[in-house]
PDB file of C-alpha atoms in Angstrom:
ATOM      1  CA  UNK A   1     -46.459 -40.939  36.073  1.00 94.00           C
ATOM      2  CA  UNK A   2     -44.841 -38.380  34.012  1.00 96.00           C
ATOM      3  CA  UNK A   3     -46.266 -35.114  33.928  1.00 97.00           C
ATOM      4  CA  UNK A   4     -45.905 -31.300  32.808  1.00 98.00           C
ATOM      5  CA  UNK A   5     -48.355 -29.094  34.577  1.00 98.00           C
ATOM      6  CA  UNK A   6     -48.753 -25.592  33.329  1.00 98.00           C
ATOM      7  CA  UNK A   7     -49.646 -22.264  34.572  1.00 97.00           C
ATOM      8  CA  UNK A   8     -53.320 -20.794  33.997  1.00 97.00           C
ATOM      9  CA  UNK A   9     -54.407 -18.728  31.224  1.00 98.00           C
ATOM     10  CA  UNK A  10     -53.145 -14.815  30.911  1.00 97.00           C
ATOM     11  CA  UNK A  11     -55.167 -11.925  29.343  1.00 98.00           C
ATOM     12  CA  UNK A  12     -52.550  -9.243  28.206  1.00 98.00           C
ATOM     13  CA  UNK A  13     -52.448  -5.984  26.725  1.00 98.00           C
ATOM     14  CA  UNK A  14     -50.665  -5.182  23.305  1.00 97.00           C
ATOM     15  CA  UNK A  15     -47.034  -4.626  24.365  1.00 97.00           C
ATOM     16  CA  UNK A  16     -46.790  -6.729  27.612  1.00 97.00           C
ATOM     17  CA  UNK A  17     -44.972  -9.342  28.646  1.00 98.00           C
ATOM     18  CA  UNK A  18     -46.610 -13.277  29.420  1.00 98.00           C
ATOM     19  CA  UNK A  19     -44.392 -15.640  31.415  1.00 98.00           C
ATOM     20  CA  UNK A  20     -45.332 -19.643  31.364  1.00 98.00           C
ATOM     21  CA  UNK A  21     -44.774 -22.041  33.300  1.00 98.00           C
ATOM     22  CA  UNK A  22     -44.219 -25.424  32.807  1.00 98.00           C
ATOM     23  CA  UNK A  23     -43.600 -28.156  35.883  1.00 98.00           C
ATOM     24  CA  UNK A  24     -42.228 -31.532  35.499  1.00 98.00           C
ATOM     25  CA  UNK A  25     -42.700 -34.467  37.011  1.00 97.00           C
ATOM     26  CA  UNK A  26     -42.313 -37.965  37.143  1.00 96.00           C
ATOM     27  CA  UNK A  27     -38.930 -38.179  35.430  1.00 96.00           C
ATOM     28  CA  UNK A  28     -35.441 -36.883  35.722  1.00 96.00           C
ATOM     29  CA  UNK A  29     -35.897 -33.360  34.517  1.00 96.00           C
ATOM     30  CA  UNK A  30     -32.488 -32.715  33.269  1.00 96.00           C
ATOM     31  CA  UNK A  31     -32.422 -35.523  31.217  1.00 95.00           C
ATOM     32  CA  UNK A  32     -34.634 -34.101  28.303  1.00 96.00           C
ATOM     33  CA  UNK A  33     -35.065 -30.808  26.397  1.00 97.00           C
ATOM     34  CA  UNK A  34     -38.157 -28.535  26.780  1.00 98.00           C
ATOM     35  CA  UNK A  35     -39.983 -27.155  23.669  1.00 98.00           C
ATOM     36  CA  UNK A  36     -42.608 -24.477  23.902  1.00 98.00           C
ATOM     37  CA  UNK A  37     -45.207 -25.255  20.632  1.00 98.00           C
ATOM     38  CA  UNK A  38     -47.874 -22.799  20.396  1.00 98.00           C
ATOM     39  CA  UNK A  39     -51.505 -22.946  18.247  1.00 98.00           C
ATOM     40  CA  UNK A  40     -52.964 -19.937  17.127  1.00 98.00           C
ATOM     41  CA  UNK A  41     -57.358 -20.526  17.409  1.00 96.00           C
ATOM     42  CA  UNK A  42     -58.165 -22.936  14.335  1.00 95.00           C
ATOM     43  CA  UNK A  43     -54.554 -23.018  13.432  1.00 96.00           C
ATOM     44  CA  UNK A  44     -51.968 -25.501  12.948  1.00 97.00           C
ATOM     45  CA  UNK A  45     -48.392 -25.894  15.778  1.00 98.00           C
ATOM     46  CA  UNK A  46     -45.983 -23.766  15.477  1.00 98.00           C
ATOM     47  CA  UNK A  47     -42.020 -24.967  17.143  1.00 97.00           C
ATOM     48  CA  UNK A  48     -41.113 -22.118  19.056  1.00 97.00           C
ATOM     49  CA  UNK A  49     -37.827 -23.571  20.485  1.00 97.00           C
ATOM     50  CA  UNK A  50     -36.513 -25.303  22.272  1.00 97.00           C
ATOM     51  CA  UNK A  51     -33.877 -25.455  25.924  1.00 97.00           C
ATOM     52  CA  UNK A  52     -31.897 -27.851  27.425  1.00 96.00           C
ATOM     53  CA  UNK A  53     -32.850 -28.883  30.951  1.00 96.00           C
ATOM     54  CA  UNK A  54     -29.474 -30.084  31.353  1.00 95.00           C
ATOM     55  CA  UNK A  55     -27.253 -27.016  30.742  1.00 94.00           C
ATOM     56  CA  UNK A  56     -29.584 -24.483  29.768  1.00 94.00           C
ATOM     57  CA  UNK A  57     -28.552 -24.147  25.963  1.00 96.00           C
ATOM     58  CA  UNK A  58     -31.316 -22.791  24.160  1.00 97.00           C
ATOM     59  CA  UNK A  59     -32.556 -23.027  20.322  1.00 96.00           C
ATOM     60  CA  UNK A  60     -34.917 -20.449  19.488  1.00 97.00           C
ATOM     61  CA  UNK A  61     -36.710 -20.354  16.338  1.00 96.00           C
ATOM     62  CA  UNK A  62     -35.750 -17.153  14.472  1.00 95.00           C
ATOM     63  CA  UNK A  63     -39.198 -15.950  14.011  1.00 93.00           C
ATOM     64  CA  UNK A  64     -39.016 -15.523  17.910  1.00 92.00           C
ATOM     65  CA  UNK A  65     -35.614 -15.039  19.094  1.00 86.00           C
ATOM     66  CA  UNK A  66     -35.650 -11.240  19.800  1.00 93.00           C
ATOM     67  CA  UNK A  67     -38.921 -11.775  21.789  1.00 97.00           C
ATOM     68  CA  UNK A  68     -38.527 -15.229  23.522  1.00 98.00           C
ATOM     69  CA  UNK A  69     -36.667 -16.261  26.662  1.00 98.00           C
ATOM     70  CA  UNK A  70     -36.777 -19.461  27.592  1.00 98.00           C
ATOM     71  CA  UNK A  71     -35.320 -20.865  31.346  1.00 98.00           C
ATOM     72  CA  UNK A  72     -35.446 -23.482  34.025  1.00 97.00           C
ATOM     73  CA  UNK A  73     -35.134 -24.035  36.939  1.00 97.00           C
ATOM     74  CA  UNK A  74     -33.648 -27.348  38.492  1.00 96.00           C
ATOM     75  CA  UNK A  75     -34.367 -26.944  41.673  1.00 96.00           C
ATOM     76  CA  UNK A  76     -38.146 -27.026  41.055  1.00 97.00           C
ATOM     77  CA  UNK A  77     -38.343 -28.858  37.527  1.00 97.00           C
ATOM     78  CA  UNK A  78     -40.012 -25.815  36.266  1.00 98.00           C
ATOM     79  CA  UNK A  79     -39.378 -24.647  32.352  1.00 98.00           C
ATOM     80  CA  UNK A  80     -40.219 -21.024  31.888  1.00 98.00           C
ATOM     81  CA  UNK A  81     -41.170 -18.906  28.769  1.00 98.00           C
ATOM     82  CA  UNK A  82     -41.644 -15.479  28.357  1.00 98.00           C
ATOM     83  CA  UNK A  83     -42.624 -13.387  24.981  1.00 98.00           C
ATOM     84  CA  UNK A  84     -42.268 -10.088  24.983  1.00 98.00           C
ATOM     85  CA  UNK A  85     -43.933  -7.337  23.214  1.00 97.00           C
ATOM     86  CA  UNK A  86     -46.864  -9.293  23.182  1.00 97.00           C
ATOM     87  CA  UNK A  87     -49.433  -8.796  19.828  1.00 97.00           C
ATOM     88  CA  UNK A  88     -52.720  -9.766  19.026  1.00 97.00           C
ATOM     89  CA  UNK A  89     -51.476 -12.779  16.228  1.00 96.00           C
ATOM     90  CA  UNK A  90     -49.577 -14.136  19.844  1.00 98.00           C
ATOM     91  CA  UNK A  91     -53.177 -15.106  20.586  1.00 98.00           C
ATOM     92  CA  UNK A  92     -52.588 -18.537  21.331  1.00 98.00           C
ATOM     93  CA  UNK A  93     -52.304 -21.418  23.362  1.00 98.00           C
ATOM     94  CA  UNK A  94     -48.706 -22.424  24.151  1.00 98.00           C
ATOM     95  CA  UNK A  95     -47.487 -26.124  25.008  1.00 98.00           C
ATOM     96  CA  UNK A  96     -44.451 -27.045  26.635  1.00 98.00           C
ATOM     97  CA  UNK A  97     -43.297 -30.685  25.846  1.00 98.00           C
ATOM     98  CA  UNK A  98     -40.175 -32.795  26.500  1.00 97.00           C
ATOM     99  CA  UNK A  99     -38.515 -34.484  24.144  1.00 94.00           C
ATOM    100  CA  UNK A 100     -34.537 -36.039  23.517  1.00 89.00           C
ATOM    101  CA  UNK A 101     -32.343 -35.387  20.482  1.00 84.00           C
ATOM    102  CA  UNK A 102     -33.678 -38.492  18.419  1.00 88.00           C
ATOM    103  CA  UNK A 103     -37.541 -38.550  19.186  1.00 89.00           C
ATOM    104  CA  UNK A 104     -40.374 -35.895  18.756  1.00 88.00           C
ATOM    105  CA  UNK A 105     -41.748 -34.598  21.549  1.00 95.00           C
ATOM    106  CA  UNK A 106     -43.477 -37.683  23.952  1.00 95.00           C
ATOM    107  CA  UNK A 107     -45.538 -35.700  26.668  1.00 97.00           C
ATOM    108  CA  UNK A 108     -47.142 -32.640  26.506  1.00 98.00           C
ATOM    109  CA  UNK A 109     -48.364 -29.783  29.603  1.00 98.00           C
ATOM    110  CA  UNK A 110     -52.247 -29.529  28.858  1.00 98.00           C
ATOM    111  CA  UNK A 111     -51.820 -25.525  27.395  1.00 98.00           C
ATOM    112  CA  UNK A 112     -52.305 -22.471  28.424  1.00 98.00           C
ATOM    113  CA  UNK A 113     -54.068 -20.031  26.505  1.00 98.00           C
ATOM    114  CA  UNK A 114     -52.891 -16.245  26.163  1.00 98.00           C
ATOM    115  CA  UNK A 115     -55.112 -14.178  25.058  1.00 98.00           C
ATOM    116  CA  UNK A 116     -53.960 -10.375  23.725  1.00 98.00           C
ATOM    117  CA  UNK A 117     -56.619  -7.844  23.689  1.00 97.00           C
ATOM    118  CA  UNK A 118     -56.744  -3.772  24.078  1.00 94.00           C
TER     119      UNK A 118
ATOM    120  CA  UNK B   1     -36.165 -23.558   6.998  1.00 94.00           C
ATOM    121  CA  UNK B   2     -37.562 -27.090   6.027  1.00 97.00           C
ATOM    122  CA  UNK B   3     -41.516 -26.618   4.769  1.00 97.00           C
ATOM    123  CA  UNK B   4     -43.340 -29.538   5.294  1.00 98.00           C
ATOM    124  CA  UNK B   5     -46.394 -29.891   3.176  1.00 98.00           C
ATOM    125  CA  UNK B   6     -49.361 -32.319   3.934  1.00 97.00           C
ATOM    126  CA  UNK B   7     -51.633 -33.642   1.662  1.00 91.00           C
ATOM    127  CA  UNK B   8     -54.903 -34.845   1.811  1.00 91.00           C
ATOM    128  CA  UNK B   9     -55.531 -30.912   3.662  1.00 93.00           C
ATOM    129  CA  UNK B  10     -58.980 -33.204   4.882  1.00 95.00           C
ATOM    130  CA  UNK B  11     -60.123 -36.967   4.642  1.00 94.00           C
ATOM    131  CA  UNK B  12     -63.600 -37.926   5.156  1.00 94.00           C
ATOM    132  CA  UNK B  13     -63.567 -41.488   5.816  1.00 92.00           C
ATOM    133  CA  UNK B  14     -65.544 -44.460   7.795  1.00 93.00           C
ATOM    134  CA  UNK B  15     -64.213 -46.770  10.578  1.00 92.00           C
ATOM    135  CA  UNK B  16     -62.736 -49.835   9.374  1.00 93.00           C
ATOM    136  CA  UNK B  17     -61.142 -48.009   6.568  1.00 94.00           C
ATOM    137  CA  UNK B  18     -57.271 -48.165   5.809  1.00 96.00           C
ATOM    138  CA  UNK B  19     -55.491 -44.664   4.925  1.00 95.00           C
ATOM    139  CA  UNK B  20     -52.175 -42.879   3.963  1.00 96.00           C
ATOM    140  CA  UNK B  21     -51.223 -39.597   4.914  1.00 97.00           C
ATOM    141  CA  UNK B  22     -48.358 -37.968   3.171  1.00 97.00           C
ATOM    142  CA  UNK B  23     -45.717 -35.226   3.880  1.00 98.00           C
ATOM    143  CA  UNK B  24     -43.509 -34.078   1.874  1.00 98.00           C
ATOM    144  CA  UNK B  25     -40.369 -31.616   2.370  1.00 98.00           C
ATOM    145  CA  UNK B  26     -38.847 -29.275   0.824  1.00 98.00           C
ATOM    146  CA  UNK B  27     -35.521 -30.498   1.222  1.00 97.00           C
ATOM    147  CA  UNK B  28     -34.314 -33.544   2.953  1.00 97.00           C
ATOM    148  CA  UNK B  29     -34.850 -34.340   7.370  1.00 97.00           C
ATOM    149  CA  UNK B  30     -31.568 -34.742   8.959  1.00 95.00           C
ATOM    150  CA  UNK B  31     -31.222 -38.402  10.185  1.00 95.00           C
ATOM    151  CA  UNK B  32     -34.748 -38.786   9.320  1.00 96.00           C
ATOM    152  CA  UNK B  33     -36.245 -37.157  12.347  1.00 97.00           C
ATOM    153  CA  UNK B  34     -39.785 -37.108  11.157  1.00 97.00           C
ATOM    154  CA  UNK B  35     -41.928 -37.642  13.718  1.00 98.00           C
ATOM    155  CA  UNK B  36     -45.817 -37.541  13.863  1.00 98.00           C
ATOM    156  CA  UNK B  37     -48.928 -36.397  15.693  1.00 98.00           C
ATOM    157  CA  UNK B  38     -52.505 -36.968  16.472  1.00 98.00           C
ATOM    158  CA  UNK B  39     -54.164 -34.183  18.048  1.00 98.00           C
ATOM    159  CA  UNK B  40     -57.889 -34.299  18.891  1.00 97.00           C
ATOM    160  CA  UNK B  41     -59.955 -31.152  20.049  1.00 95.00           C
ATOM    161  CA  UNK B  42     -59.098 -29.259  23.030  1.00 95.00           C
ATOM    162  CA  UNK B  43     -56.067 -31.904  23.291  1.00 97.00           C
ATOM    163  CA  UNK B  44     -52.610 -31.485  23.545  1.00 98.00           C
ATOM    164  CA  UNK B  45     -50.862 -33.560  20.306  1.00 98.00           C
ATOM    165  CA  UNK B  46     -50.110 -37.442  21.095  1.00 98.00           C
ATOM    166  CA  UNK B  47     -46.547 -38.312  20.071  1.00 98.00           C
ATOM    167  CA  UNK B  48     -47.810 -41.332  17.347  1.00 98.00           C
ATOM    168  CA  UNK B  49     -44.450 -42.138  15.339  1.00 98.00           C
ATOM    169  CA  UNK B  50     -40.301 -40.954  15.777  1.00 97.00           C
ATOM    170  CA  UNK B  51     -37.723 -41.233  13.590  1.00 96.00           C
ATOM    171  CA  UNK B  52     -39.894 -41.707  10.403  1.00 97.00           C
ATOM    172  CA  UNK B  53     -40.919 -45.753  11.671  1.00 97.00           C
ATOM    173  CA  UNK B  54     -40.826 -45.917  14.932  1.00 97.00           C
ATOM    174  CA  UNK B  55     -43.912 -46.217  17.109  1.00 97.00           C
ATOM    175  CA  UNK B  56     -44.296 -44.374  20.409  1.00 96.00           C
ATOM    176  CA  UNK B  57     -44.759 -45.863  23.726  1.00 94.00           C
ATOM    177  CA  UNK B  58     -48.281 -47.672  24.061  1.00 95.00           C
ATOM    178  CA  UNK B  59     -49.307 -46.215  20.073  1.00 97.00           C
ATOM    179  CA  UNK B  60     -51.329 -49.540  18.305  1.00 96.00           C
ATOM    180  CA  UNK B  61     -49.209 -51.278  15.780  1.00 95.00           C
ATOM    181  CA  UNK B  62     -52.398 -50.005  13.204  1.00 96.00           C
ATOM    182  CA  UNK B  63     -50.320 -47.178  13.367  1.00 97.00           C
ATOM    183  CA  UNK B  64     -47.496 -47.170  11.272  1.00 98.00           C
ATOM    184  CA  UNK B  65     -45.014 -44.489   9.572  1.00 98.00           C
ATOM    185  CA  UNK B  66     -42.698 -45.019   6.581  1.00 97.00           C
ATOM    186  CA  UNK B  67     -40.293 -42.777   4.104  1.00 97.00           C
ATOM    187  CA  UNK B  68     -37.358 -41.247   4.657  1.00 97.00           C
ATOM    188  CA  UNK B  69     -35.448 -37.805   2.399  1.00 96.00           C
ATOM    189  CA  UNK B  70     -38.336 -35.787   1.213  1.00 97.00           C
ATOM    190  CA  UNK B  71     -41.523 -38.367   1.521  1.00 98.00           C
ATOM    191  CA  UNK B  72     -42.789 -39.308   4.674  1.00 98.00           C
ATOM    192  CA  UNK B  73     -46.321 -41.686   5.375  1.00 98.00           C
ATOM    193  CA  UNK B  74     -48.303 -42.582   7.651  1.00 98.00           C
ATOM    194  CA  UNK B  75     -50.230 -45.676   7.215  1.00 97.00           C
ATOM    195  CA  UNK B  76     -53.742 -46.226   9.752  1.00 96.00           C
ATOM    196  CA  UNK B  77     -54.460 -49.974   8.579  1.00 94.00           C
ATOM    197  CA  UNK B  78     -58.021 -49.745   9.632  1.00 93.00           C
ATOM    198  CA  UNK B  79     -59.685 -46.659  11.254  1.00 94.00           C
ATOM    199  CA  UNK B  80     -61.286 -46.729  14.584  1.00 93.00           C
ATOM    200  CA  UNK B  81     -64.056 -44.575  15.502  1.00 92.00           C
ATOM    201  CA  UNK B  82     -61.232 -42.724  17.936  1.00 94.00           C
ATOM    202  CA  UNK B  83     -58.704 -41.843  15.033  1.00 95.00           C
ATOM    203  CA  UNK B  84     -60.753 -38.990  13.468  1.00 92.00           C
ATOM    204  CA  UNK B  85     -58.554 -36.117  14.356  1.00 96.00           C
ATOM    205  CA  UNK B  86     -55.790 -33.459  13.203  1.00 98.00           C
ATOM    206  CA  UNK B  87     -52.428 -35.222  12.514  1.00 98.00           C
ATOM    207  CA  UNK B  88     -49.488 -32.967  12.351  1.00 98.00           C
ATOM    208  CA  UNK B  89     -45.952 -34.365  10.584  1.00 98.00           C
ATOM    209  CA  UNK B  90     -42.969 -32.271  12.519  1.00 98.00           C
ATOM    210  CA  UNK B  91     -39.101 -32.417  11.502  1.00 97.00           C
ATOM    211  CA  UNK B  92     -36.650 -32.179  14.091  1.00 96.00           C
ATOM    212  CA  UNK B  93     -33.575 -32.406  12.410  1.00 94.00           C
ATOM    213  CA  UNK B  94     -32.873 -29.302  11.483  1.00 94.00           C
ATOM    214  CA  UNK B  95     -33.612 -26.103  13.287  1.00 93.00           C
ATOM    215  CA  UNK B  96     -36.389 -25.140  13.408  1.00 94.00           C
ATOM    216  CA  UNK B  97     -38.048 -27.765  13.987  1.00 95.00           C
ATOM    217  CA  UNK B  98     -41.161 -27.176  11.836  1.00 97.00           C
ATOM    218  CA  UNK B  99     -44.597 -28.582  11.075  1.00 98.00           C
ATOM    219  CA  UNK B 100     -46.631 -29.950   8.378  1.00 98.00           C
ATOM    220  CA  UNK B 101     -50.385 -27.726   8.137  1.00 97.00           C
ATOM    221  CA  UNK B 102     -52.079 -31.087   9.382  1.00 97.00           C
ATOM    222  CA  UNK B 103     -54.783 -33.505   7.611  1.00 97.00           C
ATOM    223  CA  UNK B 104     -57.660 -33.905   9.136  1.00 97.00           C
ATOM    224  CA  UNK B 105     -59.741 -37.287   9.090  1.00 95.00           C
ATOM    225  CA  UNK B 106     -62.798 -36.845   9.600  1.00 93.00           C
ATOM    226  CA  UNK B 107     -66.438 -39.382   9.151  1.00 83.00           C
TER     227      UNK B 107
END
């Protein structure tokens, strides 16, 4: 069955770096795009971006794109993304999902909550 | 960026009930890629609806989604005890791809 497994929740100071991960399976990785989607506590989803596990291409939502690196790596079907310069409003849980051009996003990695606190 | 707006921001209903949710935007979705969202408590969001009308794998055909520019629905024909959640509308036509605030039905 197809499945995205994420890593376990991070506490971080103000200022550091998070890196999540995000394993496929069940499908032919490179034939979809992974978003990252995050959800602030009692708030709505906000798109982050998005990367091609094909070739890599990424689409980052402006509101991120000096802060956010998103990868992959085919070898493992593992999406990766890091924020940098982490604040306390990136308190949040962050979802990876897969989706194609023409459809939203069909399965979803169960979260993983980062949690930035001095 | 596209602003998607919601509206009912909540819905208290009863099982058995029919209801429309609607989202507008603020200008119109590429290709109509309008896709909705359930998303229950502690849950990740369930893919319900793509491309404005079409339903997801293994979604109940209670479920249905309609619209296409600006004004997008989404019709539950009668409400089972299981549909009171959050529902999110997203557009993923143009970058980026962003969401509605979410409606939430609830009893």
């Amino acid at each position: 069955q197809i499945q995205l497994l994420q890593s376990g929740a991070e506490v971080k100071k103000p200022g550091d770096s998070v890196k999540v991960s995000c394993k496929a399976s069940g499908y032919t990785f490179t034939s979809h795009l992974i978003n990252w989607v995050r959800q602030a506590p009692g708030q709505g989803l906000q798109w982050m971006g998005w990367i091609s596990a094909y070739n890599g291409n990424t689409n980052y939502a402006q509101t991120f794109h000096d802060r956010v690196t998103m990868t992959t790596d085919t070898s493992t079907s593992t999406a990766y993304m890091e924020l940098r310069s982490l604040r306390s409003d990136d308190t949040a849980v962050y979802y990876c999902a897969r989706s194609v051009y023409y459809m939203g996003a069909d399965y979803w990695g169960q979260g993983t909550l980062v949690t930035v606190s001095s | 960026e596209i602003v998607l707006t919601q509206s009912p921001g909540t819905l208290s209903l009863s099982p058995g009930e029919r209801v429309t949710l609607s989202c507008r935007a603020s200008q119109s979705v590429t290709s109509n890629y309008l896709a909705w969202y359930q998303q229950k408590p502690g849950q990740a969001p369930r893919l319900l609806i793509y491309g404005a009308s079409s339903r997801a794998t293994g979604i109940p055909d209670r479920f249905s989604g309609s619209g296409s520019g600006t004004d997008f629905t989404l019709t539950i024909s009668r409400l089972g005890p299981e549909d009171f959640a959050v529902y999110y509308c997203q557009q993923y036509g143009s970058s980026p791809y962003t969401f509605g605030q979410g409606t939430k039905l609830e009893i």
